[in-house]
GROMACS .gro file of C-alpha atoms in nm:
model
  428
    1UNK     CA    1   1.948  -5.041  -3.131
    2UNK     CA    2   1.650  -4.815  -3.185
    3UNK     CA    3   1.451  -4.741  -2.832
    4UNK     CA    4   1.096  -4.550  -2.875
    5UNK     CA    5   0.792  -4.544  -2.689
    6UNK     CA    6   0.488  -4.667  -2.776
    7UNK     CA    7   0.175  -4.417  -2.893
    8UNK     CA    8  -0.180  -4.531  -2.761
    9UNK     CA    9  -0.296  -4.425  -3.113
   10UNK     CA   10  -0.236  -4.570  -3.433
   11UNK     CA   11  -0.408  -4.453  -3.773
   12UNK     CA   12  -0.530  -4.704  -4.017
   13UNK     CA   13  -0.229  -4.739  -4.310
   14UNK     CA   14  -0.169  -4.916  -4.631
   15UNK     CA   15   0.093  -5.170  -4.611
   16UNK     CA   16   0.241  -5.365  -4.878
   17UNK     CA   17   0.493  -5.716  -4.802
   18UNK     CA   18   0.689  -5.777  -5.036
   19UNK     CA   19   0.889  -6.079  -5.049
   20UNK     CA   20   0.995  -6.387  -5.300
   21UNK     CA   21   0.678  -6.557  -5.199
   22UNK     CA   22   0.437  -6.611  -4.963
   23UNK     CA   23   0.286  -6.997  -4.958
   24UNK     CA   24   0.334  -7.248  -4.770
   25UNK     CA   25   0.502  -7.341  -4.382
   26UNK     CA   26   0.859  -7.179  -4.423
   27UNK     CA   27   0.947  -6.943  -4.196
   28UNK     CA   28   0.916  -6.647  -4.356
   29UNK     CA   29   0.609  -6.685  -4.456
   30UNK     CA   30   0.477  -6.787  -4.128
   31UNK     CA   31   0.612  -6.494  -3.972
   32UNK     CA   32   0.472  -6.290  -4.264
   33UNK     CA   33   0.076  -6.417  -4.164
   34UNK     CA   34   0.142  -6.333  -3.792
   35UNK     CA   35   0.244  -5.963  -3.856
   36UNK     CA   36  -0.015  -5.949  -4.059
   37UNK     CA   37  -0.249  -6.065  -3.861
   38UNK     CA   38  -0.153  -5.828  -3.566
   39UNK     CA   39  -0.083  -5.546  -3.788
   40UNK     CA   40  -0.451  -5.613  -3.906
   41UNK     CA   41  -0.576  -5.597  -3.535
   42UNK     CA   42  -0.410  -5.266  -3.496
   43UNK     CA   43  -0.627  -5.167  -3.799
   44UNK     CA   44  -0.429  -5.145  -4.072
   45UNK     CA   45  -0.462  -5.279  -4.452
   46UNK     CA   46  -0.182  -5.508  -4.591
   47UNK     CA   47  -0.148  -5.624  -4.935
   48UNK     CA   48   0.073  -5.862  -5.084
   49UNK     CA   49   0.371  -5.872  -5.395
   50UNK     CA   50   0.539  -6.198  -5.435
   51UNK     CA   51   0.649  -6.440  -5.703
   52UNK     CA   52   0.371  -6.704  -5.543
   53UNK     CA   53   0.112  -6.632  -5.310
   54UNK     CA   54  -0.169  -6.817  -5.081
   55UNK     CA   55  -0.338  -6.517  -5.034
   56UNK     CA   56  -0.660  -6.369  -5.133
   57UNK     CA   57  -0.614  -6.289  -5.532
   58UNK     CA   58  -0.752  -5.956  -5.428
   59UNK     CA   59  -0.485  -5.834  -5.188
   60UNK     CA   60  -0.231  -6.000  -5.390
   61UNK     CA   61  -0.019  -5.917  -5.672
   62UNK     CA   62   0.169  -6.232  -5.848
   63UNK     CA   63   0.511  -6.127  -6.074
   64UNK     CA   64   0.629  -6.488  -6.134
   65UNK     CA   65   1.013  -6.369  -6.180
   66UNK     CA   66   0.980  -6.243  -5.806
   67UNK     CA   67   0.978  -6.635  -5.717
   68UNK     CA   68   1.353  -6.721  -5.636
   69UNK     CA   69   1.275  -7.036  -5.874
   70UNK     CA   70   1.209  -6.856  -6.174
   71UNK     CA   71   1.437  -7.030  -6.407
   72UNK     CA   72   1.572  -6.712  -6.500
   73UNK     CA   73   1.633  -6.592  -6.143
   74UNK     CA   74   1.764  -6.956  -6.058
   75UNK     CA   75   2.012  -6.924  -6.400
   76UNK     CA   76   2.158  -6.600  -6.248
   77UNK     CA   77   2.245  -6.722  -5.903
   78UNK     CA   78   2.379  -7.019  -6.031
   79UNK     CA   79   2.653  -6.836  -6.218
   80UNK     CA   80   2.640  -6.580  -5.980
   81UNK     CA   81   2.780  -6.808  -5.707
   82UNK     CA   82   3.005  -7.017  -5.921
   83UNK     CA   83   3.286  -6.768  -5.950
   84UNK     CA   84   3.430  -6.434  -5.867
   85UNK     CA   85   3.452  -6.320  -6.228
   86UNK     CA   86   3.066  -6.197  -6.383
   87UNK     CA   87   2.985  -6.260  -6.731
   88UNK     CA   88   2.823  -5.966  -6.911
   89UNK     CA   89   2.601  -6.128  -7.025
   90UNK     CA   90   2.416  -6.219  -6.654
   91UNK     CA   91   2.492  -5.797  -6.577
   92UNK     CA   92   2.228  -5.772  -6.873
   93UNK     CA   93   1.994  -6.042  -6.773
   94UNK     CA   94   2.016  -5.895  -6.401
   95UNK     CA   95   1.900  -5.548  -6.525
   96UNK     CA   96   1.638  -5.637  -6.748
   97UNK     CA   97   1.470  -5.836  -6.453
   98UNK     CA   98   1.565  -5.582  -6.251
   99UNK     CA   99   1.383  -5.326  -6.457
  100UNK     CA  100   1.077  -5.529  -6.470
  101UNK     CA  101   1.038  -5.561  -6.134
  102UNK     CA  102   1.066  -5.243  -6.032
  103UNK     CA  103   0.838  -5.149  -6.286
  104UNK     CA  104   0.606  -5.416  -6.141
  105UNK     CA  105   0.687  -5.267  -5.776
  106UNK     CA  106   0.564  -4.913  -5.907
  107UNK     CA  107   0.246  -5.095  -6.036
  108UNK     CA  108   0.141  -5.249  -5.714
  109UNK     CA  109   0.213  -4.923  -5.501
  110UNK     CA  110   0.032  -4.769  -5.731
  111UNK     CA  111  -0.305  -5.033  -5.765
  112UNK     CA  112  -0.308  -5.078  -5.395
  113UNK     CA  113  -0.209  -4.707  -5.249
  114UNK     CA  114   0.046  -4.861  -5.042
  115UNK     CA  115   0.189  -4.629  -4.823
  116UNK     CA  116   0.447  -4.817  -4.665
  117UNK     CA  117   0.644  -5.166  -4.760
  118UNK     CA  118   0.751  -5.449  -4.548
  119UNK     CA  119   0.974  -5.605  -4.677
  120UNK     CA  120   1.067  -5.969  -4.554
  121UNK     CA  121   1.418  -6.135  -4.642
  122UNK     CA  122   1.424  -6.012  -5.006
  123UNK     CA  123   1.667  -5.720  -4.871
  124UNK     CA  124   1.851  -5.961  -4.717
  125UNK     CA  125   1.933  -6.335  -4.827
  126UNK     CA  126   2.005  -6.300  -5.250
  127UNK     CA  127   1.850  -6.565  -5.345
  128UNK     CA  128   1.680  -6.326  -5.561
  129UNK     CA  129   1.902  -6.075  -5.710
  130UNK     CA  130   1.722  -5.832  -5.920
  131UNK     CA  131   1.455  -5.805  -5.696
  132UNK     CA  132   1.664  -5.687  -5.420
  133UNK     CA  133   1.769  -5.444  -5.666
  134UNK     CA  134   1.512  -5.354  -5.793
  135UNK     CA  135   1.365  -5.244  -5.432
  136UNK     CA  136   1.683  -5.078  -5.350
  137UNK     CA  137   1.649  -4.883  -5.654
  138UNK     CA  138   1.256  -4.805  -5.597
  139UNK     CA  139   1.353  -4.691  -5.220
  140UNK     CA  140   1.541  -4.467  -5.304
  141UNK     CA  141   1.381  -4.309  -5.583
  142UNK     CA  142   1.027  -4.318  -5.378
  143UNK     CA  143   1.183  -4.225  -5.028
  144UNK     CA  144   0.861  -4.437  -4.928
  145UNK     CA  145   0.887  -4.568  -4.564
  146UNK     CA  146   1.034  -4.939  -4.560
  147UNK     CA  147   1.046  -5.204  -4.302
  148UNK     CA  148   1.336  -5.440  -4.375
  149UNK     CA  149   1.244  -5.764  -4.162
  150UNK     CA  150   1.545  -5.947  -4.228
  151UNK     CA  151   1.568  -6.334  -4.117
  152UNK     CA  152   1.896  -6.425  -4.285
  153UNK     CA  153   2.165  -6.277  -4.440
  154UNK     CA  154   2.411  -6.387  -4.704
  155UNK     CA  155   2.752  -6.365  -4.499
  156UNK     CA  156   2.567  -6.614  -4.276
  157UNK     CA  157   2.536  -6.891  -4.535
  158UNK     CA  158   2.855  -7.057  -4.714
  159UNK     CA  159   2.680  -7.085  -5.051
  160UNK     CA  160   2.699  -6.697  -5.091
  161UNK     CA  161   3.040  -6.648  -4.988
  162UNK     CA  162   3.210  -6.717  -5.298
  163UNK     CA  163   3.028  -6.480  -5.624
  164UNK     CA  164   3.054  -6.279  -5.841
  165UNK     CA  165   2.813  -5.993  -5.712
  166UNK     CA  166   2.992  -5.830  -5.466
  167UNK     CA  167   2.879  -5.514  -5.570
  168UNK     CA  168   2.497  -5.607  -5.571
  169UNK     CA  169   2.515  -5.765  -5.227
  170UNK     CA  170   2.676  -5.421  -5.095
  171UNK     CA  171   2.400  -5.199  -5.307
  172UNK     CA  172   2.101  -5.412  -5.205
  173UNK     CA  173   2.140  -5.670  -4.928
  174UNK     CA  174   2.066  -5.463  -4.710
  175UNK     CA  175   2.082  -5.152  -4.882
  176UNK     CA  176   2.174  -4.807  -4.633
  177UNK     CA  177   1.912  -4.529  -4.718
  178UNK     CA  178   1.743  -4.328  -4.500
  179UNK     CA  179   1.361  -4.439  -4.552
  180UNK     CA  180   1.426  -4.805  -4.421
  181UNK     CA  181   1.404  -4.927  -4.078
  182UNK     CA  182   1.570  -5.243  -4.063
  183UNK     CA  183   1.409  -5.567  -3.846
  184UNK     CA  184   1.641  -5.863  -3.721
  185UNK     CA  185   1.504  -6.148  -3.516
  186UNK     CA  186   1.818  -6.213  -3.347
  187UNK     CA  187   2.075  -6.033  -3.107
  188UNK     CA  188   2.394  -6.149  -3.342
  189UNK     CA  189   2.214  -6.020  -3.623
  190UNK     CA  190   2.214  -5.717  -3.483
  191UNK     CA  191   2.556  -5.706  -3.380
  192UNK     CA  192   2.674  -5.854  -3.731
  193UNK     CA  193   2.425  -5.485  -3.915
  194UNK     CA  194   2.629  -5.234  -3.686
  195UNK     CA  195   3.000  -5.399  -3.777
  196UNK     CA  196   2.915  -5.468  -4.172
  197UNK     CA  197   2.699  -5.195  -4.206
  198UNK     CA  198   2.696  -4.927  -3.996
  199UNK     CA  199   2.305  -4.993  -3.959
  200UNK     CA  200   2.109  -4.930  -3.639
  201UNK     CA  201   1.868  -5.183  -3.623
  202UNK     CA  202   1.543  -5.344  -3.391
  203UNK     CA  203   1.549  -5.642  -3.295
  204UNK     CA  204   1.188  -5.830  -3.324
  205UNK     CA  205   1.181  -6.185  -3.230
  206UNK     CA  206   0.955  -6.442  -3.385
  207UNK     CA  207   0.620  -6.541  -3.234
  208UNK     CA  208   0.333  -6.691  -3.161
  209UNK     CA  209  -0.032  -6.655  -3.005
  210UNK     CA  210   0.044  -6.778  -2.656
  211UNK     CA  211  -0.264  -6.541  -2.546
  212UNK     CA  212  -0.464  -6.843  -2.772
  213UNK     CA  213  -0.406  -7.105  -2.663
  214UNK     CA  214  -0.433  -7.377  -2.947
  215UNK     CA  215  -0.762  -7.593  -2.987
  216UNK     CA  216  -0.775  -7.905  -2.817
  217UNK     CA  217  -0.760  -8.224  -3.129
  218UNK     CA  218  -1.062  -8.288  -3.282
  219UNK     CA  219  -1.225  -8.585  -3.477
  220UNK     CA  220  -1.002  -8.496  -3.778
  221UNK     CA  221  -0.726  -8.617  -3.581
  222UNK     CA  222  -0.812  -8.878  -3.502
  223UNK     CA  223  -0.653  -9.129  -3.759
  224UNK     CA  224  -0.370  -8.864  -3.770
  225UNK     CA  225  -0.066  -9.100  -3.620
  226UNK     CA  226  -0.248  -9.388  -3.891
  227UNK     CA  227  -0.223  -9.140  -4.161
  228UNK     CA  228   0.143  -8.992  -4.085
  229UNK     CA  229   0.224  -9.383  -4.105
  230UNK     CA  230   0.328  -9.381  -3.704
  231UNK     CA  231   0.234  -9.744  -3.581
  232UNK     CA  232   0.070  -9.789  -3.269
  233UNK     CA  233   0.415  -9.905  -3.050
  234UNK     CA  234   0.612  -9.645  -3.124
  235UNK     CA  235   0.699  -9.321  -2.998
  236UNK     CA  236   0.633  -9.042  -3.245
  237UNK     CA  237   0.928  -8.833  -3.307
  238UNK     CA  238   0.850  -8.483  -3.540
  239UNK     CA  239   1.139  -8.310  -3.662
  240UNK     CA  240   0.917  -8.033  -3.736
  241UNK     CA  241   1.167  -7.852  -4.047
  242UNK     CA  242   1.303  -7.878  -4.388
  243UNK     CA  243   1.512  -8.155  -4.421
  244UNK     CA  244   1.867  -7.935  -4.486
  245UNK     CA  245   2.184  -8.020  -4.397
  246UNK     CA  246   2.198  -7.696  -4.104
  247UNK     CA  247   1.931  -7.905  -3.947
  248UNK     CA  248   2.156  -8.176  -3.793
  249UNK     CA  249   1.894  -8.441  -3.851
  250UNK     CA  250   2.154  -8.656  -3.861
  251UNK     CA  251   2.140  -8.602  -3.453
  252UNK     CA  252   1.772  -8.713  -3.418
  253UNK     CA  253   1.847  -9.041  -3.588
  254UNK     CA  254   2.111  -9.112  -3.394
  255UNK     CA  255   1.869  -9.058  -3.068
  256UNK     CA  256   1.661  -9.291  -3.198
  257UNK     CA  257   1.912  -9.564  -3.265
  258UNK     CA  258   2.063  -9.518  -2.926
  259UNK     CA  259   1.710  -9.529  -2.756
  260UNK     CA  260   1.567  -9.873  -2.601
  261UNK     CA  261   1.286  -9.763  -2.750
  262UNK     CA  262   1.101  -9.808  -3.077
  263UNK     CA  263   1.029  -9.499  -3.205
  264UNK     CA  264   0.978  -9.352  -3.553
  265UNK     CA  265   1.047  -8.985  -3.703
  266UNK     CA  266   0.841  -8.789  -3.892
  267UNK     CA  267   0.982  -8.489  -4.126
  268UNK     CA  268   0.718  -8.205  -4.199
  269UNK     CA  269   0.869  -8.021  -4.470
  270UNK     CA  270   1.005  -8.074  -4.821
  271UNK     CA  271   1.336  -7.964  -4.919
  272UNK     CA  272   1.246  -7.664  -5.113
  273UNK     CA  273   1.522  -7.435  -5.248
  274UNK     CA  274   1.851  -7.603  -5.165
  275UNK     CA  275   1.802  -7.935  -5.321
  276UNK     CA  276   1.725  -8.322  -5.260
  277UNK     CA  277   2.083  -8.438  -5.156
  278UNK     CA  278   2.049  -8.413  -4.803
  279UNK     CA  279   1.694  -8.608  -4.837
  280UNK     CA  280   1.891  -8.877  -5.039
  281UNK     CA  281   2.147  -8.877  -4.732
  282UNK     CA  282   1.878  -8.868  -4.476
  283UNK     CA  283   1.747  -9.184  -4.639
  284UNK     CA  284   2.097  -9.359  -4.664
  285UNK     CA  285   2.207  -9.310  -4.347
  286UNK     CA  286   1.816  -9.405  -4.189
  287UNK     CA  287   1.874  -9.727  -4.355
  288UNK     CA  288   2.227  -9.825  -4.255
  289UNK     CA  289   2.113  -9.707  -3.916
  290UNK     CA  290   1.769  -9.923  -3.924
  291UNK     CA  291   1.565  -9.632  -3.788
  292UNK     CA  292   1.212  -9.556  -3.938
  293UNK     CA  293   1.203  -9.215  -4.138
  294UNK     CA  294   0.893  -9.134  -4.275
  295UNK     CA  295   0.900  -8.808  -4.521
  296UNK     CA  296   0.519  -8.657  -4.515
  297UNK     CA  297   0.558  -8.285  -4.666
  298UNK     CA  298   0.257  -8.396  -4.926
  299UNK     CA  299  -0.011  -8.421  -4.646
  300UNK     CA  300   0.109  -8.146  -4.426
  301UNK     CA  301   0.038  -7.784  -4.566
  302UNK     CA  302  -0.103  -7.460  -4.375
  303UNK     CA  303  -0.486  -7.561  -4.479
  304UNK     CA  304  -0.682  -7.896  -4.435
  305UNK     CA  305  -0.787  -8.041  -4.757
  306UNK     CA  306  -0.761  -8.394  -4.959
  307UNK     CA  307  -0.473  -8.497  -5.162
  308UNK     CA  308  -0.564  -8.588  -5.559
  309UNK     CA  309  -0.530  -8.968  -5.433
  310UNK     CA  310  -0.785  -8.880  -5.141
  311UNK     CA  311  -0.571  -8.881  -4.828
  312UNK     CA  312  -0.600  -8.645  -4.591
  313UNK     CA  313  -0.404  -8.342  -4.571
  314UNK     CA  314  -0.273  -8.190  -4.237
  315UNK     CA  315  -0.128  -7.891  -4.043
  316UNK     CA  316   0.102  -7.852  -3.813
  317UNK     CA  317  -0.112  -7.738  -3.543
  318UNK     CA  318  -0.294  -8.065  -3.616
  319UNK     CA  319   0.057  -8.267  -3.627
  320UNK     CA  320   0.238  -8.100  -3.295
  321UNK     CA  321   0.001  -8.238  -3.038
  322UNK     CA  322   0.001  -8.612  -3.215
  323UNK     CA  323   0.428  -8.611  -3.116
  324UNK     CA  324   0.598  -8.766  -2.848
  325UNK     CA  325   0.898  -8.530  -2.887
  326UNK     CA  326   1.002  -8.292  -3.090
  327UNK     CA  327   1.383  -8.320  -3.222
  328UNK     CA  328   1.545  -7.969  -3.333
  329UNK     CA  329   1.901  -8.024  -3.350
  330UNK     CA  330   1.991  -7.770  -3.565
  331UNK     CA  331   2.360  -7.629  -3.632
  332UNK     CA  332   2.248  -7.324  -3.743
  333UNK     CA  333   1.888  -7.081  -3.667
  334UNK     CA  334   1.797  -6.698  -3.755
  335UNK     CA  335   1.562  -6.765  -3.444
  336UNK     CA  336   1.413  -7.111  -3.433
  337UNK     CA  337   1.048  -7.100  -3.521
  338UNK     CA  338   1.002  -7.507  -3.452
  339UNK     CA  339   1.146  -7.428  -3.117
  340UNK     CA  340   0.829  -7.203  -3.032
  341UNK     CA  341   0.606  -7.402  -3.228
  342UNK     CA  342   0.734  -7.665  -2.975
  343UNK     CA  343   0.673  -7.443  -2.688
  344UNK     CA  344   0.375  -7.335  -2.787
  345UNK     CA  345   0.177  -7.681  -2.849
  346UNK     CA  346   0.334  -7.814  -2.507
  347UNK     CA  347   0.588  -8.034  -2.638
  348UNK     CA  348   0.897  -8.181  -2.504
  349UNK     CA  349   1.191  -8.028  -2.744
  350UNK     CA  350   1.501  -8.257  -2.801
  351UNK     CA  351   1.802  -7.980  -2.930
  352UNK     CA  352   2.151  -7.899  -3.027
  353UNK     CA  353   2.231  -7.608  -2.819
  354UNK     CA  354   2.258  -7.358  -3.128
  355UNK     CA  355   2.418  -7.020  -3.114
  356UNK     CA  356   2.090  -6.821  -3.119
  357UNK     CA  357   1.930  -7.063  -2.870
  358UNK     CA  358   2.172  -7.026  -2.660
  359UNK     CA  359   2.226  -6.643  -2.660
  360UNK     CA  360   1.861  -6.529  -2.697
  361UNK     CA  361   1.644  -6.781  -2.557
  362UNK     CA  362   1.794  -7.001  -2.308
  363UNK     CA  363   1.851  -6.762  -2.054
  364UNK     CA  364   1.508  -6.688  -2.032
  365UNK     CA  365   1.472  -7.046  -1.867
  366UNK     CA  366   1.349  -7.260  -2.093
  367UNK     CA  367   1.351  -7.605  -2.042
  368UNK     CA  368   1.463  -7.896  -2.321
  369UNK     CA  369   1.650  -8.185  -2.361
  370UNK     CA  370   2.000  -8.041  -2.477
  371UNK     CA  371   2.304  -8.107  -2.647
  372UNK     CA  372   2.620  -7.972  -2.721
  373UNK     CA  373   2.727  -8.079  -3.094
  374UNK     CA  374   2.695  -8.452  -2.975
  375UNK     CA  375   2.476  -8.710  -2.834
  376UNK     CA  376   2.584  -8.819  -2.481
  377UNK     CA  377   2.399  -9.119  -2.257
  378UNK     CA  378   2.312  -8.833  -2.065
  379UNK     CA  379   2.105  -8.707  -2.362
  380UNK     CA  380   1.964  -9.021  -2.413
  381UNK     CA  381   1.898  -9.079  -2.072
  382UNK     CA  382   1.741  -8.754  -2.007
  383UNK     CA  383   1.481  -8.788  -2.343
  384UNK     CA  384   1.370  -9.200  -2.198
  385UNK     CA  385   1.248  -8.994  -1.857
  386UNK     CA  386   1.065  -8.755  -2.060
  387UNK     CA  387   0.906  -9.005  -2.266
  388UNK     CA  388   0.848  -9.230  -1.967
  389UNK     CA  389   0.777  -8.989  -1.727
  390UNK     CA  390   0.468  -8.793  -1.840
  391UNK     CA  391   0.452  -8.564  -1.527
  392UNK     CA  392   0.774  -8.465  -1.548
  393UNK     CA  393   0.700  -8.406  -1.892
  394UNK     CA  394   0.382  -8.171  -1.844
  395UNK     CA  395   0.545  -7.969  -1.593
  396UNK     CA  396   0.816  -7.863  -1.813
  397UNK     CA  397   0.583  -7.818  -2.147
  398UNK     CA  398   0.395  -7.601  -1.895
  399UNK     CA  399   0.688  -7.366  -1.775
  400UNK     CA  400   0.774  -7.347  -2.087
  401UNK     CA  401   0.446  -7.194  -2.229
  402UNK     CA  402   0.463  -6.880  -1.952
  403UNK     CA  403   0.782  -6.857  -2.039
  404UNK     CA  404   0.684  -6.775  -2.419
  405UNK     CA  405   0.347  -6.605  -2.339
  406UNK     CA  406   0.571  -6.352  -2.163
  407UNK     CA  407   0.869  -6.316  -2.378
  408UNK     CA  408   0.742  -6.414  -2.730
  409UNK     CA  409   0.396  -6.340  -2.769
  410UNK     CA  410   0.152  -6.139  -3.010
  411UNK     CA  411   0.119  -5.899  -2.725
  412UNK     CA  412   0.464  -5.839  -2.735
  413UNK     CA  413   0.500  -5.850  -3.095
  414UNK     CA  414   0.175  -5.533  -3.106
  415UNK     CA  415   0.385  -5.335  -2.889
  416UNK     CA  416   0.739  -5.380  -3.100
  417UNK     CA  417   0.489  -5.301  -3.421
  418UNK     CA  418   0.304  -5.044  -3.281
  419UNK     CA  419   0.618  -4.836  -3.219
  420UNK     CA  420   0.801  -4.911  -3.580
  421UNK     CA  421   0.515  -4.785  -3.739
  422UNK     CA  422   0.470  -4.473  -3.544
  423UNK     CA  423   0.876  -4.429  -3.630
  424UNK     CA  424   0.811  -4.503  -4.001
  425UNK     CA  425   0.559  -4.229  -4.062
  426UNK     CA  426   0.651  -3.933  -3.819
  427UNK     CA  427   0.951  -3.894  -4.088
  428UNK     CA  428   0.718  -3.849  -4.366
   0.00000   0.00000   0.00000
């Protein structure tokens, strides 16, 4: 791993994300709005090129086959990861999109005088292919400076594994040339670049504003727990994430089942890009379990606003401080954004001990209720005292906020960013 100093100076830049879209509370594009935000405070410009984008129509620039469910893009990867064999006919489609999109890249370097892209997951999960090529084709006929802030990568999910684009995944995701400095969030990550790659890497971890502490609720909130459907006796459970299978949701329901408690959870997010199955399951399995599962992605997005029908709509800053507990008992994080989220609005976290968790974080001293691929009457024991006991519960909310406001902060995150681009530009 990369280790440079920081310079007290930084001149103003043009910088350009790039990325399958930008809209909405995934994780990408949450972590896209805080290095934005602190790149912003260091003075720079960014602009944005997506397939969808809640940004200002000024700074952006919208190509709709940039959006990983273009039907077009969505018809190549779903051939592309059916077999090992490629038709010619998806080579073709890939390289026409390809061309247009780097021909779409050029335009927005060109309209906004970007100096430098960042470039966040594109160059890393394929869930859109001829965009990744496309940039791994512009890179290296540009030699413009890159930042590859990579959150997943393909050999890390089993859907990719089997395909027939072996050769694109090796050209593009990531790609090796000489302009790019490549970002992971993760120690394994970073490990995993060296072995398959032969890529030095930095290793940035998500964040957020612990030197902010959030707002204390206002009078929005206050029908919140009416409007998310919570009823007054019960504990308010949020499992603050898509509902996906690498979740482990499954573990949250049965916490609530086990509890002597009545309690209900509450699922933030729709299912986005990998399909309603698990939400059918999630539903199934609530039932046969009798546990209350309430499903509220329409009235939680990253503004306040009014549904068509009138209802209020929600964020999750508003939403964090309503719950009781927070469950996270994922099989499988990049970093675990919900976990800081958690951290950060003084919640009580209920996880599975993930790998990330417990290589990265943990030993930091964090505090949560924890489990180790199953549910135990400890477990259960442990999350009645923190929902019965609220001192014990403030105390460890508490720890756990110093605990991030010195190890995952925007402080921190200004001095990783300050450095990178120093790096990036003293090549030029």
């Amino acid at each position: 791993m990369q280790n440079m100093q920081s310079p007290s100076h930084l001149p103003a830049h043009r910088l350009g994300f790039v990325s399958t879209r930008f809209d909405g509370t995934d994780g990408v594009s949450l972590e896209t709005r805080k290095w934005a935000q602190v790149l912003e405070r260091l003075g720079q410009s960014v602009f944005y090129f997506a397939g969808v984008s809640d940004q200002p129509e000024e700074i952006s620039f919208v190509v709709p086959e940039a959006h990983f469910l273009h039907k077009d893009v969505q018809g190549i990867a779903d051939i592309s990861y059916r077999s090992s064999t490629r038709p010619p006919e998806i080579t073709h489609r890939i390289h026409e999109l390809r061309s247009h999109l780097k021909g779409k890249l050029y335009e927005f370097i060109k309209k906004y005088d970007v100096e430098l892209l960042i470039v966040e997951n594109a160059l890393s999960i394929p869930m859109n292919i001829p965009l990744g090529l496309a940039l791994a084709e512009l890179i290296a006929e540009t030699g413009i400076p890159v930042i590859g802030h990579h959150h997943d990568f393909f050999w890390e999910r089993k859907r990719f594994l089997v395909n027939c684009i072996s050769d694109y995944l090796e050209m593009a995701f990531p790609p090796r040339l000489a302009s790019i400095h490549h970002v992971v969030i993760n120690s394994l990550a970073a490990a995993e670049m060296g072995k398959r790659r032969g890529i030095d890497v930095i290793v940035i971890p998500n964040v957020m504003d612990f030197d902010n502490p959030p707002a204390a609720p206002d009078e929005y909130t206050a029908s919140i727990r009416t409007d998310l459907q919570v009823d007054p006796d019960e504990f308010f459970f949020l499992q603050p994430t898509r509902p996906l299978q690498r979740k482990g949701i499954e573990y949250a329901l049965e916490l609530i089942r086990r509890l002597d408690l009545q309690a209900r959870l509450v699922i933030s997010h729709a299912g986005g890009d990998e399909g309603g199955e698990y939400m059918k399951h999630m539903r199934v399995l609530a039932e046969l379990m009798d546990v209350h599962v309430n499903f509220v992605s329409d009235i939680i997005k990253t503004e306040r606003g009014e549904t068509k029908d009138g209802r209020k709509i929600y964020t999750l800053g508003d939403v964090y401080p309503a719950a009781d507990l927070v469950t996270y008992p994922s099989l499988l994080e990049g970093f675990g954004n919900a976990f800081l989220e958690a951290v950060y609005y003084r919640r009580p976290i209920f996880m599975n001990n993930y790998t990330i968790y417990s290589i990265d974080i943990k030993p930091k001293g964090f505090q949560a209720v924890e489990f180790n691929g199953f549910v135990t009457d400890k477990t259960v024991q442990q999350v009645q005292k923190v929902l019965q006991d609220r001192e014990f519960a403030e105390e460890m909310t508490e720890h756990n906020y110093e605990l991030g406001k010195q190890f995952y902060s925007f402080t921190v995150l200004e001095q990783h960013l300050r450095v990178l681009l120093h790096s990036c530009f003293s090549r030029i």
